[in-house]
C-alpha cells in the first residue's frame, strides 16, 4: 500500500466520450486544473452517461450534465490554533456543498495531511450519487482540513476542532448541511465540534452532525454501519452468484472505523479475515483477526498495529511496509484510502483467485484496477454503493434526532440490512436494464445519477 495518495494511475481511464460529454469534460479540465481525483470521479460518471442521455434527452436540454459537475458552493477558510507549547499553526479548512437537490448537504469531514481541494471535491461529488442511491432525503457534501490529529494531544485536537467550527458553524445546520466523520474524524473530534457549535449558536441542535456519541444524540449502529454495510453488500453480490462469505478467507485493508467493523461483520457472516493494515504496515493473522483485540488497540488505546501483533501471540506477524494485496484471499475489501489498490495489485488478487472486491473506502481502486477486476469477471462493488451504509445510517440518526426518538441496535441494524439490499438491487437491476449485467459501476452511477437528475429537473434552473 502506498502512503502517497496520488499515483499516475489515479488519472481518469481515458475511454472515449461522445462530443457533447467531451465538451463538458473539457470545461471541467479548464476549471479544475491538476485535480486528478476530482477529474477521475466525474469522468467515471460521464463514461456511463451516454445511454442515459439517449433515453432522457430532457437532461441535456436542461443543462443537467454541466450543472451536476459544478458544486453549488465551495467554502475554504483559515484555521488558526496553538499547540500545547503555545506555538501557532495555521491549517486550511474546506466544505464543498455539492448538491442539495435531494435534501440538505450531507457528508463527512476528513482531517488528514493529504487533504486538498481536489480530494474534498471528489469526495463531495461521489457523495451526491452515494446519497441518492440510499433512497434517503439527503444531498451531498464533504469537508475537512489538512490538519493531522495523529500524535496530537486531546487538548490540541480540541483547540483545533473549536477553531474549525468557529468558521464552519455559519454554513451548517440540521436543514442546511449536516457533516459527520471520515478519516481522522471520529467520536472524539465530533464531540469537540458539536460542543463548539452548541456554544456558538446556543442551540442543542442534535441533527446538525451525525456519528455522535449515544449519550449526546447519537444513534445505535452508526459507528458500525459503514463496515457492516460493506460486508452485507458483498454477501448480496455473492448470493447473486450462488455463493456466500461463509468459509472464505478475506483481506481488509486499513484498521480504522470502516475496516474494524467490516472485519467484525465478515466474521459474523462466517468468513475469516486473515489480514488488515495501516499506513505503516500489514498484520497477517492466518488464524483470523481477533476483532476485540483490534478494537482495544485502535479505538481504546489509539495505538499502532504493531501493538496488535505483539499481543496476539504467535499466529500473527507484522510486516512493516508490507503488501496486503499479495496475501491470498477470495474476497478483498479495501477500507483505507483513495488509490491504495492499483492495476498490479488487482492482477495479483486475480491470480490468487479473488471472486469479489468491495470498496469500503472511497475510490481505493485505481481505474486500471477496476478494469482488471471487471475483465476477470470479479464481482466489483464501487464505494458509492458498497460503503453507503454509513451515510444511510447517518440519515437514520437525523430521523431520530428530528423526532427526539432513539431506536434499538437490533431494529436499526435491520433497517441497515434492508437499505443495503435495496442499494444492491438498484445497482444490479439498473446494470441489467442498460445491457451490462453484473457491472455494478455502471449500475450505481446510472441509478444514482437518474435520482438526482430527476429531482433537479423538477426544481428548475437553480
Ligand atoms: P479512519 O481514520 O478511522 O481509518 C483510516 C485507516 O486507513 C487507518 O487504518 C489509516 O492508517 C489508513 N490510512 C489512512 N491514510 C492512509 C494512506 N495514505 N495509506 C495507507 N493507509 C492509510 O477512517 P475511516 O475508517 O472512517 O475511513 C476509511 C475510508 O472509508 C476512507 O476512504 C473514507 O472516506 C471511507 N468512508 C468512511 C465512512 C465512515 O463512516 N467513516 C463512510 C464511507 C466511506 P493510519 O492510522 O496509519 O493512518
Ligand atoms: O464517505 C462517507 O460516506 C462518509 N464519510 C460518511 C458520511 C456521513 O454523512 O455519514
Short mmCIF file of C-alpha atoms and ligand atoms in Angstrom, two decimals:
data_model
loop_
_atom_site.label_atom_id
_atom_site.label_comp_id
_atom_site.label_asym_id
_atom_site.label_seq_id
_atom_site.Cartn_x
_atom_site.Cartn_y
_atom_site.Cartn_z
CA UNK A 1 0.00 0.00 0.00
CA UNK A 2 1.31 3.42 -0.87
CA UNK A 3 1.29 6.24 1.63
CA UNK A 4 1.28 8.72 -1.26
CA UNK A 5 -2.33 9.18 -2.23
CA UNK A 6 -1.89 10.18 -5.87
CA UNK A 7 -0.36 7.90 -8.47
CA UNK A 8 -0.39 8.45 -12.19
CA UNK A 9 -2.95 5.62 -12.33
CA UNK A 10 -5.23 7.91 -10.36
CA UNK A 11 -5.94 9.69 -13.62
CA UNK A 12 -9.18 9.00 -15.48
CA UNK A 13 -9.26 5.91 -17.69
CA UNK A 14 -9.48 7.98 -20.89
CA UNK A 15 -12.23 5.89 -22.50
CA UNK A 16 -13.77 7.96 -25.33
CA UNK A 17 -16.82 10.16 -24.62
CA UNK A 18 -19.39 11.49 -27.11
CA UNK A 19 -18.88 15.04 -28.46
CA UNK A 20 -21.25 16.73 -26.01
CA UNK A 21 -19.85 14.92 -22.97
CA UNK A 22 -16.31 15.65 -24.16
CA UNK A 23 -17.20 19.37 -24.10
CA UNK A 24 -18.49 19.05 -20.55
CA UNK A 25 -15.24 17.34 -19.58
CA UNK A 26 -13.09 19.97 -21.31
CA UNK A 27 -14.78 22.72 -19.28
CA UNK A 28 -14.07 20.69 -16.18
CA UNK A 29 -10.38 20.33 -17.09
CA UNK A 30 -10.10 24.07 -17.62
CA UNK A 31 -11.84 24.94 -14.35
CA UNK A 32 -10.12 22.34 -12.16
CA UNK A 33 -6.54 22.06 -13.46
CA UNK A 34 -4.49 19.21 -12.00
CA UNK A 35 -7.30 17.98 -9.74
CA UNK A 36 -6.74 14.30 -10.59
CA UNK A 37 -9.07 12.74 -8.05
CA UNK A 38 -11.97 15.05 -8.87
CA UNK A 39 -11.49 14.69 -12.62
CA UNK A 40 -11.43 10.91 -12.38
CA UNK A 41 -14.57 10.79 -10.23
CA UNK A 42 -16.50 12.91 -12.73
CA UNK A 43 -15.11 11.10 -15.78
CA UNK A 44 -16.27 7.77 -14.33
CA UNK A 45 -19.82 9.08 -14.27
CA UNK A 46 -19.60 10.73 -17.71
CA UNK A 47 -18.34 7.46 -19.21
CA UNK A 48 -21.59 5.67 -18.41
CA UNK A 49 -23.95 8.55 -19.11
CA UNK A 50 -24.26 8.28 -22.91
CA UNK A 51 -27.07 5.69 -22.94
CA UNK A 52 -28.90 7.66 -20.26
CA UNK A 53 -28.99 10.88 -22.25
CA UNK A 54 -30.12 8.94 -25.31
CA UNK A 55 -33.17 7.78 -23.33
CA UNK A 56 -33.63 11.09 -21.50
CA UNK A 57 -32.88 14.00 -23.91
CA UNK A 58 -34.55 16.40 -21.45
CA UNK A 59 -31.47 16.03 -19.20
CA UNK A 60 -29.34 17.59 -21.95
CA UNK A 61 -31.85 20.37 -22.70
CA UNK A 62 -31.89 21.35 -19.02
CA UNK A 63 -28.06 21.55 -18.90
CA UNK A 64 -28.07 18.89 -16.21
CA UNK A 65 -24.69 17.42 -17.03
CA UNK A 66 -22.96 20.78 -16.80
CA UNK A 67 -24.78 21.58 -13.55
CA UNK A 68 -24.23 18.21 -11.88
CA UNK A 69 -20.41 18.55 -12.20
CA UNK A 70 -20.23 22.02 -10.65
CA UNK A 71 -20.53 22.32 -6.85
CA UNK A 72 -23.34 24.56 -5.65
CA UNK A 73 -20.93 26.21 -3.20
CA UNK A 74 -17.30 25.80 -2.06
CA UNK A 75 -16.04 27.22 1.21
CA UNK A 76 -12.34 27.49 2.04
CA UNK A 77 -11.21 29.01 5.31
CA UNK A 78 -8.25 29.60 7.63
CA UNK A 79 -8.00 27.53 10.83
CA UNK A 80 -5.52 29.03 13.31
CA UNK A 81 -4.76 27.19 16.56
CA UNK A 82 -1.96 26.86 19.09
CA UNK A 83 -0.28 23.65 20.26
CA UNK A 84 0.49 22.64 23.86
CA UNK A 85 3.76 24.62 23.78
CA UNK A 86 1.99 27.78 22.63
CA UNK A 87 3.30 27.54 19.07
CA UNK A 88 0.86 28.85 16.45
CA UNK A 89 -0.27 26.67 13.50
CA UNK A 90 -2.43 27.58 10.52
CA UNK A 91 -4.37 24.89 8.66
CA UNK A 92 -6.82 25.15 5.81
CA UNK A 93 -10.48 24.17 6.22
CA UNK A 94 -12.88 23.11 3.45
CA UNK A 95 -16.56 22.44 2.95
CA UNK A 96 -17.78 21.64 -0.54
CA UNK A 97 -21.59 21.82 -0.70
CA UNK A 98 -22.07 19.93 -3.94
CA UNK A 99 -25.77 19.24 -4.35
CA UNK A 100 -28.91 19.94 -2.33
CA UNK A 101 -31.38 18.56 -4.89
CA UNK A 102 -32.44 15.65 -2.67
CA UNK A 103 -32.01 17.17 0.78
CA UNK A 104 -29.56 19.10 2.97
CA UNK A 105 -25.89 18.70 2.00
CA UNK A 106 -24.66 15.57 3.79
CA UNK A 107 -21.21 14.04 4.09
CA UNK A 108 -18.20 13.64 6.32
CA UNK A 109 -15.24 15.72 7.43
CA UNK A 110 -11.71 14.40 6.85
CA UNK A 111 -8.70 15.53 8.90
CA UNK A 112 -5.54 14.28 7.21
CA UNK A 113 -2.31 15.88 5.99
CA UNK A 114 -3.17 14.87 2.39
CA UNK A 115 -6.48 16.82 2.27
CA UNK A 116 -6.67 19.38 -0.57
CA UNK A 117 -9.33 20.93 -2.82
CA UNK A 118 -9.29 18.06 -5.32
CA UNK A 119 -9.76 15.39 -2.65
CA UNK A 120 -12.60 17.20 -0.90
CA UNK A 121 -14.31 17.92 -4.22
CA UNK A 122 -14.06 14.31 -5.45
CA UNK A 123 -15.42 13.04 -2.14
CA UNK A 124 -18.29 15.54 -2.28
CA UNK A 125 -19.11 14.58 -5.88
CA UNK A 126 -19.15 10.85 -5.05
CA UNK A 127 -21.28 11.59 -2.01
CA UNK A 128 -24.05 13.07 -4.19
CA UNK A 129 -24.56 9.78 -6.05
CA UNK A 130 -23.97 7.61 -2.99
CA UNK A 131 -26.57 9.51 -1.00
CA UNK A 132 -29.03 9.32 -3.90
CA UNK A 133 -28.53 5.54 -4.01
CA UNK A 134 -29.56 5.21 -0.36
CA UNK A 135 -33.03 6.49 -1.28
CA UNK A 136 -32.91 8.84 1.73
CA UNK A 137 -33.63 12.60 1.57
CA UNK A 138 -30.00 13.79 1.66
CA UNK A 139 -27.93 15.90 -0.73
CA UNK A 140 -24.16 15.63 -0.99
CA UNK A 141 -21.19 17.47 0.50
CA UNK A 142 -17.80 16.88 2.09
CA UNK A 143 -15.28 18.84 4.10
CA UNK A 144 -12.17 18.65 6.17
CA UNK A 145 -8.72 20.02 6.73
CA UNK A 146 -5.05 19.25 6.14
CA UNK A 147 -4.71 19.00 9.94
CA UNK A 148 -3.38 15.60 11.08
CA UNK A 149 -4.71 14.57 14.50
CA UNK A 150 -2.17 11.71 14.78
CA UNK A 151 0.35 12.40 17.57
CA UNK A 152 -1.62 15.41 18.86
CA UNK A 153 -2.84 15.59 22.47
CA UNK A 154 -6.57 15.66 23.26
CA UNK A 155 -6.22 19.33 24.21
CA UNK A 156 -4.63 20.16 20.84
CA UNK A 157 -7.31 18.27 18.93
CA UNK A 158 -9.97 20.13 20.94
CA UNK A 159 -8.46 23.55 20.19
CA UNK A 160 -8.21 22.69 16.51
CA UNK A 161 -11.83 21.46 16.36
CA UNK A 162 -13.07 24.58 18.17
CA UNK A 163 -11.26 26.85 15.72
CA UNK A 164 -12.52 24.82 12.73
CA UNK A 165 -16.12 25.02 13.96
CA UNK A 166 -15.87 28.73 14.74
CA UNK A 167 -15.83 29.29 10.99
CA UNK A 168 -17.84 26.27 9.81
CA UNK A 169 -20.85 26.93 12.06
CA UNK A 170 -22.06 29.78 9.83
CA UNK A 171 -22.54 27.37 6.94
CA UNK A 172 -24.19 24.32 8.54
CA UNK A 173 -27.48 23.45 10.22
CA UNK A 174 -29.86 20.50 10.52
CA UNK A 175 -31.75 21.64 7.41
CA UNK A 176 -28.78 23.12 5.55
CA UNK A 177 -25.66 21.00 5.77
CA UNK A 178 -25.01 18.06 8.11
CA UNK A 179 -21.36 16.93 8.47
CA UNK A 180 -20.17 13.63 10.01
CA UNK A 181 -16.84 11.78 10.39
CA UNK A 182 -14.37 10.37 7.88
CA UNK A 183 -10.61 9.69 8.02
CA UNK A 184 -9.19 11.25 11.20
CA UNK A 185 -12.60 12.36 12.46
CA UNK A 186 -14.26 10.01 14.95
CA UNK A 187 -16.39 10.45 18.04
CA UNK A 188 -13.71 12.45 19.91
CA UNK A 189 -13.47 15.07 17.16
CA UNK A 190 -17.24 15.12 16.58
CA UNK A 191 -17.75 15.74 20.32
CA UNK A 192 -15.47 18.80 20.32
CA UNK A 193 -17.08 20.05 17.09
CA UNK A 194 -20.61 19.63 18.46
CA UNK A 195 -19.68 21.26 21.78
CA UNK A 196 -18.38 24.36 20.00
CA UNK A 197 -21.39 24.51 17.64
CA UNK A 198 -23.73 24.33 20.64
CA UNK A 199 -21.81 27.08 22.42
CA UNK A 200 -21.71 29.40 19.40
CA UNK A 201 -25.36 29.00 18.46
CA UNK A 202 -26.87 28.48 21.93
CA UNK A 203 -28.95 25.65 20.45
CA UNK A 204 -28.94 21.93 21.24
CA UNK A 205 -29.41 21.15 17.57
CA UNK A 206 -28.64 17.41 17.56
CA UNK A 207 -29.36 16.98 13.86
CA UNK A 208 -26.52 19.28 12.76
CA UNK A 209 -23.91 16.48 12.94
CA UNK A 210 -24.11 12.70 12.74
CA UNK A 211 -21.89 10.00 14.20
CA UNK A 212 -22.44 11.48 17.65
CA UNK A 213 -21.95 9.53 20.89
CA UNK A 214 -25.03 7.66 22.13
CA UNK A 215 -25.32 9.82 25.27
CA UNK A 216 -25.41 13.10 23.30
CA UNK A 217 -27.81 12.41 20.44
CA UNK A 218 -26.04 9.63 18.54
CA UNK A 219 -27.70 6.59 17.00
CA UNK A 220 -27.10 2.89 17.54
CA UNK A 221 -25.21 1.19 14.68
CA UNK A 222 -23.79 4.42 13.16
CA UNK A 223 -20.29 3.51 14.36
CA UNK A 224 -20.55 0.03 12.84
CA UNK A 225 -22.63 0.96 9.78
CA UNK A 226 -20.07 1.51 7.02
CA UNK A 227 -18.09 -1.68 7.66
CA UNK A 228 -21.20 -3.77 8.37
CA UNK A 229 -22.91 -2.38 5.26
CA UNK A 230 -19.90 -3.23 3.10
CA UNK A 231 -19.91 -6.85 4.33
CA UNK A 232 -23.67 -7.09 3.69
CA UNK A 233 -23.19 -5.73 0.17
CA UNK A 234 -20.56 -8.39 -0.56
CA UNK A 235 -22.88 -11.07 0.79
CA UNK A 236 -25.58 -9.85 -1.62
CA UNK A 237 -23.19 -9.86 -4.61
CA UNK A 238 -22.07 -13.38 -3.73
CA UNK A 239 -25.68 -14.52 -3.30
CA UNK A 240 -26.48 -13.47 -6.88
CA UNK A 241 -23.61 -15.76 -7.92
CA UNK A 242 -24.96 -18.66 -5.85
CA UNK A 243 -22.37 -18.47 -3.09
CA UNK A 244 -21.65 -16.60 0.19
CA UNK A 245 -18.97 -15.31 2.57
CA UNK A 246 -19.10 -18.46 4.71
CA UNK A 247 -15.74 -20.20 4.87
CA UNK A 248 -13.95 -17.61 2.74
CA UNK A 249 -10.56 -16.05 3.50
CA UNK A 250 -10.90 -12.26 3.36
CA UNK A 251 -8.37 -9.43 3.34
CA UNK A 252 -9.40 -5.98 4.68
CA UNK A 253 -7.04 -3.03 4.27
CA UNK A 254 -6.91 -0.28 6.88
CA UNK A 255 -7.65 -0.66 10.58
CA UNK A 256 -9.83 2.37 11.22
CA UNK A 257 -13.57 2.75 11.67
CA UNK A 258 -14.63 1.16 8.38
CA UNK A 259 -12.08 -1.67 8.47
CA UNK A 260 -12.74 -2.73 12.08
CA UNK A 261 -16.47 -3.20 11.56
CA UNK A 262 -16.01 -4.84 8.16
CA UNK A 263 -13.76 -7.37 9.94
CA UNK A 264 -16.40 -7.89 12.63
CA UNK A 265 -19.32 -8.45 10.24
CA UNK A 266 -17.37 -10.70 7.84
CA UNK A 267 -16.59 -12.95 10.84
CA UNK A 268 -20.25 -12.89 11.94
CA UNK A 269 -21.26 -13.96 8.44
CA UNK A 270 -18.88 -16.93 8.61
CA UNK A 271 -15.82 -15.57 6.77
CA UNK A 272 -12.30 -15.29 8.16
CA UNK A 273 -10.33 -12.04 7.85
CA UNK A 274 -6.66 -13.02 7.64
CA UNK A 275 -5.05 -9.57 7.25
CA UNK A 276 -5.51 -5.86 7.87
CA UNK A 277 -3.16 -2.88 7.67
CA UNK A 278 -2.36 0.78 8.33
CA UNK A 279 -0.14 3.29 6.59
CA UNK A 280 2.96 1.71 8.17
CA UNK A 281 2.45 -2.00 7.56
CA UNK A 282 0.38 -5.15 7.40
CA UNK A 283 -0.75 -7.65 10.02
CA UNK A 284 -1.10 -11.20 8.70
CA UNK A 285 -3.09 -13.38 11.07
CA UNK A 286 -3.98 -16.70 9.39
CA UNK A 287 -6.00 -17.81 12.43
CA UNK A 288 -8.36 -14.87 11.83
CA UNK A 289 -8.12 -11.29 13.15
CA UNK A 290 -9.21 -11.02 16.79
CA UNK A 291 -11.61 -8.09 16.45
CA UNK A 292 -11.91 -7.41 20.19
CA UNK A 293 -8.12 -7.03 20.46
CA UNK A 294 -8.13 -4.86 17.32
CA UNK A 295 -10.78 -2.56 18.87
CA UNK A 296 -8.83 -2.37 22.15
CA UNK A 297 -5.61 -1.38 20.33
CA UNK A 298 -7.08 1.03 17.77
CA UNK A 299 -10.18 2.51 19.42
CA UNK A 300 -9.36 2.47 23.14
CA UNK A 301 -5.56 2.90 23.18
CA UNK A 302 -5.16 4.71 19.81
CA UNK A 303 -2.02 2.56 19.38
CA UNK A 304 -0.41 1.21 16.19
CA UNK A 305 -1.00 -2.21 14.63
CA UNK A 306 2.41 -3.38 15.89
CA UNK A 307 0.79 -3.49 19.35
CA UNK A 308 -1.88 -5.86 17.99
CA UNK A 309 0.77 -8.23 16.59
CA UNK A 310 2.81 -8.16 19.83
CA UNK A 311 -0.20 -9.09 21.96
CA UNK A 312 -1.92 -11.53 19.60
CA UNK A 313 0.76 -14.18 20.03
CA UNK A 314 2.47 -16.47 17.52
CA UNK A 315 -0.38 -16.62 14.99
CA UNK A 316 0.10 -13.00 13.87
CA UNK A 317 3.02 -11.33 12.14
CA UNK A 318 3.52 -7.62 11.45
CA UNK A 319 5.27 -6.70 8.20
CA UNK A 320 6.42 -3.07 8.10
CA UNK A 321 5.68 -1.63 4.65
CA UNK A 322 4.15 -5.00 3.67
CA UNK A 323 1.97 -5.58 0.62
CA UNK A 324 -1.50 -6.57 1.79
CA UNK A 325 -2.73 -7.42 -1.71
CA UNK A 326 -0.10 -10.17 -2.03
CA UNK A 327 -1.84 -12.16 0.71
CA UNK A 328 -4.04 -14.88 -0.85
CA UNK A 329 -7.80 -14.41 -0.39
CA UNK A 330 -11.05 -14.85 -2.29
CA UNK A 331 -12.65 -11.60 -1.09
CA UNK A 332 -10.83 -8.26 -0.79
CA UNK A 333 -12.21 -5.17 0.96
CA UNK A 334 -10.06 -2.04 0.53
CA UNK A 335 -11.12 0.11 3.52
CA UNK A 336 -8.25 2.63 3.97
CA UNK A 337 -7.98 5.45 1.43
CA UNK A 338 -8.04 6.50 -2.25
CA UNK A 339 -5.73 4.84 -4.79
CA UNK A 340 -4.44 2.19 -2.38
CA UNK A 341 -5.01 -0.69 -4.85
CA UNK A 342 -3.56 -0.32 -8.36
CA UNK A 343 -3.60 -2.39 -11.54
CA UNK A 344 -0.68 -4.58 -10.44
CA UNK A 345 -2.30 -5.23 -7.07
CA UNK A 346 -5.52 -6.18 -8.86
CA UNK A 347 -3.64 -8.62 -11.10
CA UNK A 348 -2.10 -10.26 -8.00
CA UNK A 349 -5.53 -10.64 -6.43
CA UNK A 350 -6.98 -12.14 -9.62
CA UNK A 351 -4.09 -14.65 -9.74
CA UNK A 352 -4.76 -15.65 -6.14
CA UNK A 353 -8.40 -16.40 -7.01
CA UNK A 354 -10.34 -13.37 -5.74
CA UNK A 355 -14.05 -13.59 -6.63
CA UNK A 356 -15.39 -10.37 -5.04
CA UNK A 357 -13.99 -6.92 -4.24
CA UNK A 358 -15.98 -4.17 -2.49
CA UNK A 359 -14.73 -0.65 -1.81
CA UNK A 360 -15.25 0.14 1.88
CA UNK A 361 -13.15 3.27 1.28
CA UNK A 362 -13.87 5.99 -1.28
CA UNK A 363 -12.12 5.29 -4.61
CA UNK A 364 -9.44 2.93 -3.18
CA UNK A 365 -9.07 1.17 -6.53
CA UNK A 366 -7.43 2.96 -9.45
CA UNK A 367 -9.18 2.96 -12.85
CA UNK A 368 -6.72 0.27 -14.04
CA UNK A 369 -7.55 -1.92 -11.03
CA UNK A 370 -11.29 -1.64 -11.66
CA UNK A 371 -10.77 -2.59 -15.31
CA UNK A 372 -8.65 -5.61 -14.31
CA UNK A 373 -11.35 -6.87 -11.94
CA UNK A 374 -14.12 -6.37 -14.48
CA UNK A 375 -12.20 -8.13 -17.26
CA UNK A 376 -11.58 -11.08 -14.93
CA UNK A 377 -15.32 -11.26 -14.08
CA UNK A 378 -14.67 -10.48 -10.41
CA UNK A 379 -17.81 -9.10 -8.69
CA UNK A 380 -16.71 -5.50 -8.11
CA UNK A 381 -18.66 -3.01 -5.96
CA UNK A 382 -17.75 0.70 -6.19
CA UNK A 383 -17.58 2.71 -2.96
CA UNK A 384 -20.65 4.77 -3.71
CA UNK A 385 -22.67 1.56 -3.36
CA UNK A 386 -20.61 -0.64 -1.03
CA UNK A 387 -19.87 1.97 1.66
CA UNK A 388 -23.23 3.76 1.56
CA UNK A 389 -24.37 2.06 4.79
CA UNK A 390 -22.53 4.71 6.81
CA UNK A 391 -24.30 7.71 5.39
CA UNK A 392 -27.61 5.84 5.24
CA UNK A 393 -27.38 5.23 8.98
CA UNK A 394 -26.46 8.91 9.40
CA UNK A 395 -29.80 9.68 7.73
CA UNK A 396 -31.46 7.33 10.26
CA UNK A 397 -29.69 9.31 13.02
CA UNK A 398 -31.12 12.55 11.55
CA UNK A 399 -34.57 10.95 11.55
CA UNK A 400 -34.24 10.01 15.23
CA UNK A 401 -32.92 13.47 16.14
CA UNK A 402 -35.82 15.17 14.32
CA UNK A 403 -38.38 13.10 16.21
CA UNK A 404 -36.40 13.08 19.51
CA UNK A 405 -36.52 9.31 19.42
CA UNK A 406 -33.92 6.56 19.74
CA UNK A 407 -34.15 3.10 18.24
CA UNK A 408 -32.63 -0.18 19.43
CA UNK A 409 -29.47 -1.67 17.94
CA UNK A 410 -31.42 -4.63 16.52
CA UNK A 411 -34.08 -2.50 14.84
CA UNK A 412 -31.51 -0.11 13.37
CA UNK A 413 -29.38 -2.95 12.02
CA UNK A 414 -32.45 -4.46 10.37
CA UNK A 415 -33.02 -1.13 8.63
CA UNK A 416 -29.37 -1.08 7.51
CA UNK A 417 -29.62 -4.60 6.06
CA UNK A 418 -32.77 -3.65 4.18
CA UNK A 419 -31.14 -0.48 2.80
CA UNK A 420 -28.02 -2.36 1.62
CA UNK A 421 -30.23 -4.96 -0.11
CA UNK A 422 -32.13 -2.19 -1.86
CA UNK A 423 -28.93 -0.46 -2.97
CA UNK A 424 -27.61 -3.76 -4.29
CA UNK A 425 -30.85 -4.39 -6.16
CA UNK A 426 -30.85 -0.87 -7.65
CA UNK A 427 -27.26 -1.30 -8.96
CA UNK A 428 -27.83 -4.86 -10.15
CA UNK A 429 -31.15 -4.19 -11.89
CA UNK A 430 -30.02 -0.91 -13.47
CA UNK A 431 -26.91 -2.59 -14.91
CA UNK A 432 -29.11 -5.32 -16.41
CA UNK A 433 -31.61 -2.76 -17.78
CA UNK A 434 -28.76 -0.97 -19.55
CA UNK A 435 -27.41 -4.19 -21.10
CA UNK A 436 -24.42 -4.59 -18.76
CA UNK A 437 -25.43 -7.31 -16.27
CA UNK A 438 -23.06 -7.59 -13.30
CA UNK A 439 -21.48 -4.17 -13.93
CA UNK A 440 -22.07 -2.55 -10.54
CA UNK A 441 -20.04 0.54 -11.50
CA UNK A 442 -22.40 1.31 -14.35
CA UNK A 443 -25.45 0.34 -12.30
CA UNK A 444 -24.51 2.51 -9.30
CA UNK A 445 -23.64 5.55 -11.41
CA UNK A 446 -26.78 5.42 -13.54
CA UNK A 447 -29.14 4.66 -10.65
CA UNK A 448 -27.63 7.48 -8.55
CA UNK A 449 -27.50 9.93 -11.43
CA UNK A 450 -31.10 9.47 -12.53
CA UNK A 451 -32.40 10.03 -8.99
CA UNK A 452 -30.51 13.30 -8.64
CA UNK A 453 -31.23 14.41 -12.21
CA UNK A 454 -35.00 13.82 -11.91
CA UNK A 455 -35.12 15.97 -8.76
CA UNK A 456 -33.05 18.69 -10.45
CA UNK A 457 -35.41 18.73 -13.42
CA UNK A 458 -38.37 19.21 -11.11
CA UNK A 459 -36.69 22.07 -9.23
CA UNK A 460 -35.99 24.16 -12.33
CA UNK A 461 -32.88 26.08 -13.32
CA UNK A 462 -31.30 26.70 -9.90
P1 LIG B 1 -10.09 6.14 9.93
O1 LIG B 1 -9.35 7.39 10.14
O2 LIG B 1 -10.88 5.57 11.05
O3 LIG B 1 -9.10 4.98 9.43
C1 LIG B 1 -8.34 5.13 8.28
C2 LIG B 1 -7.46 3.90 8.11
O4 LIG B 1 -6.83 3.98 6.83
C3 LIG B 1 -6.34 3.81 9.14
O5 LIG B 1 -6.04 2.47 9.40
C4 LIG B 1 -5.18 4.50 8.42
O6 LIG B 1 -3.91 4.11 8.87
C5 LIG B 1 -5.41 4.06 6.99
N1 LIG B 1 -4.87 5.09 6.07
C6 LIG B 1 -5.20 6.42 6.01
N2 LIG B 1 -4.49 7.07 5.06
C7 LIG B 1 -3.70 6.13 4.51
C8 LIG B 1 -2.73 6.17 3.49
N3 LIG B 1 -2.42 7.32 2.85
N4 LIG B 1 -2.12 5.00 3.17
C9 LIG B 1 -2.44 3.87 3.82
N5 LIG B 1 -3.33 3.77 4.81
C10 LIG B 1 -3.95 4.87 5.15
O7 LIG B 1 -11.02 6.40 8.65
P2 LIG B 1 -12.33 5.60 8.19
O8 LIG B 1 -12.19 4.16 8.50
O9 LIG B 1 -13.51 6.35 8.67
O10 LIG B 1 -12.26 5.82 6.60
C11 LIG B 1 -11.61 4.91 5.72
C12 LIG B 1 -12.13 5.10 4.32
O11 LIG B 1 -13.53 4.84 4.28
C13 LIG B 1 -11.97 6.50 3.71
O12 LIG B 1 -11.77 6.38 2.33
C14 LIG B 1 -13.32 7.14 3.97
O13 LIG B 1 -13.59 8.19 3.07
C15 LIG B 1 -14.23 5.95 3.72
N6 LIG B 1 -15.56 6.01 4.31
C16 LIG B 1 -15.74 6.26 5.64
C17 LIG B 1 -17.02 6.27 6.16
C18 LIG B 1 -17.27 6.44 7.61
O14 LIG B 1 -18.44 6.35 8.02
N7 LIG B 1 -16.26 6.64 8.45
C19 LIG B 1 -18.20 6.10 5.31
C20 LIG B 1 -17.89 5.77 3.94
C21 LIG B 1 -16.62 5.76 3.48
P3 LIG B 1 -3.02 5.15 9.73
O15 LIG B 1 -3.64 5.15 11.08
O16 LIG B 1 -1.64 4.58 9.69
O17 LIG B 1 -3.12 6.46 9.01
O1 LIG B 2 -17.87 8.88 2.85
C1 LIG B 2 -18.89 8.82 3.57
O2 LIG B 2 -19.97 8.38 3.15
C2 LIG B 2 -18.77 9.25 4.98
N1 LIG B 2 -17.67 9.61 5.41
C3 LIG B 2 -19.97 9.27 5.87
C4 LIG B 2 -20.81 10.47 5.62
C5 LIG B 2 -21.94 10.71 6.58
O3 LIG B 2 -22.51 11.79 6.49
O4 LIG B 2 -22.25 9.84 7.40
#
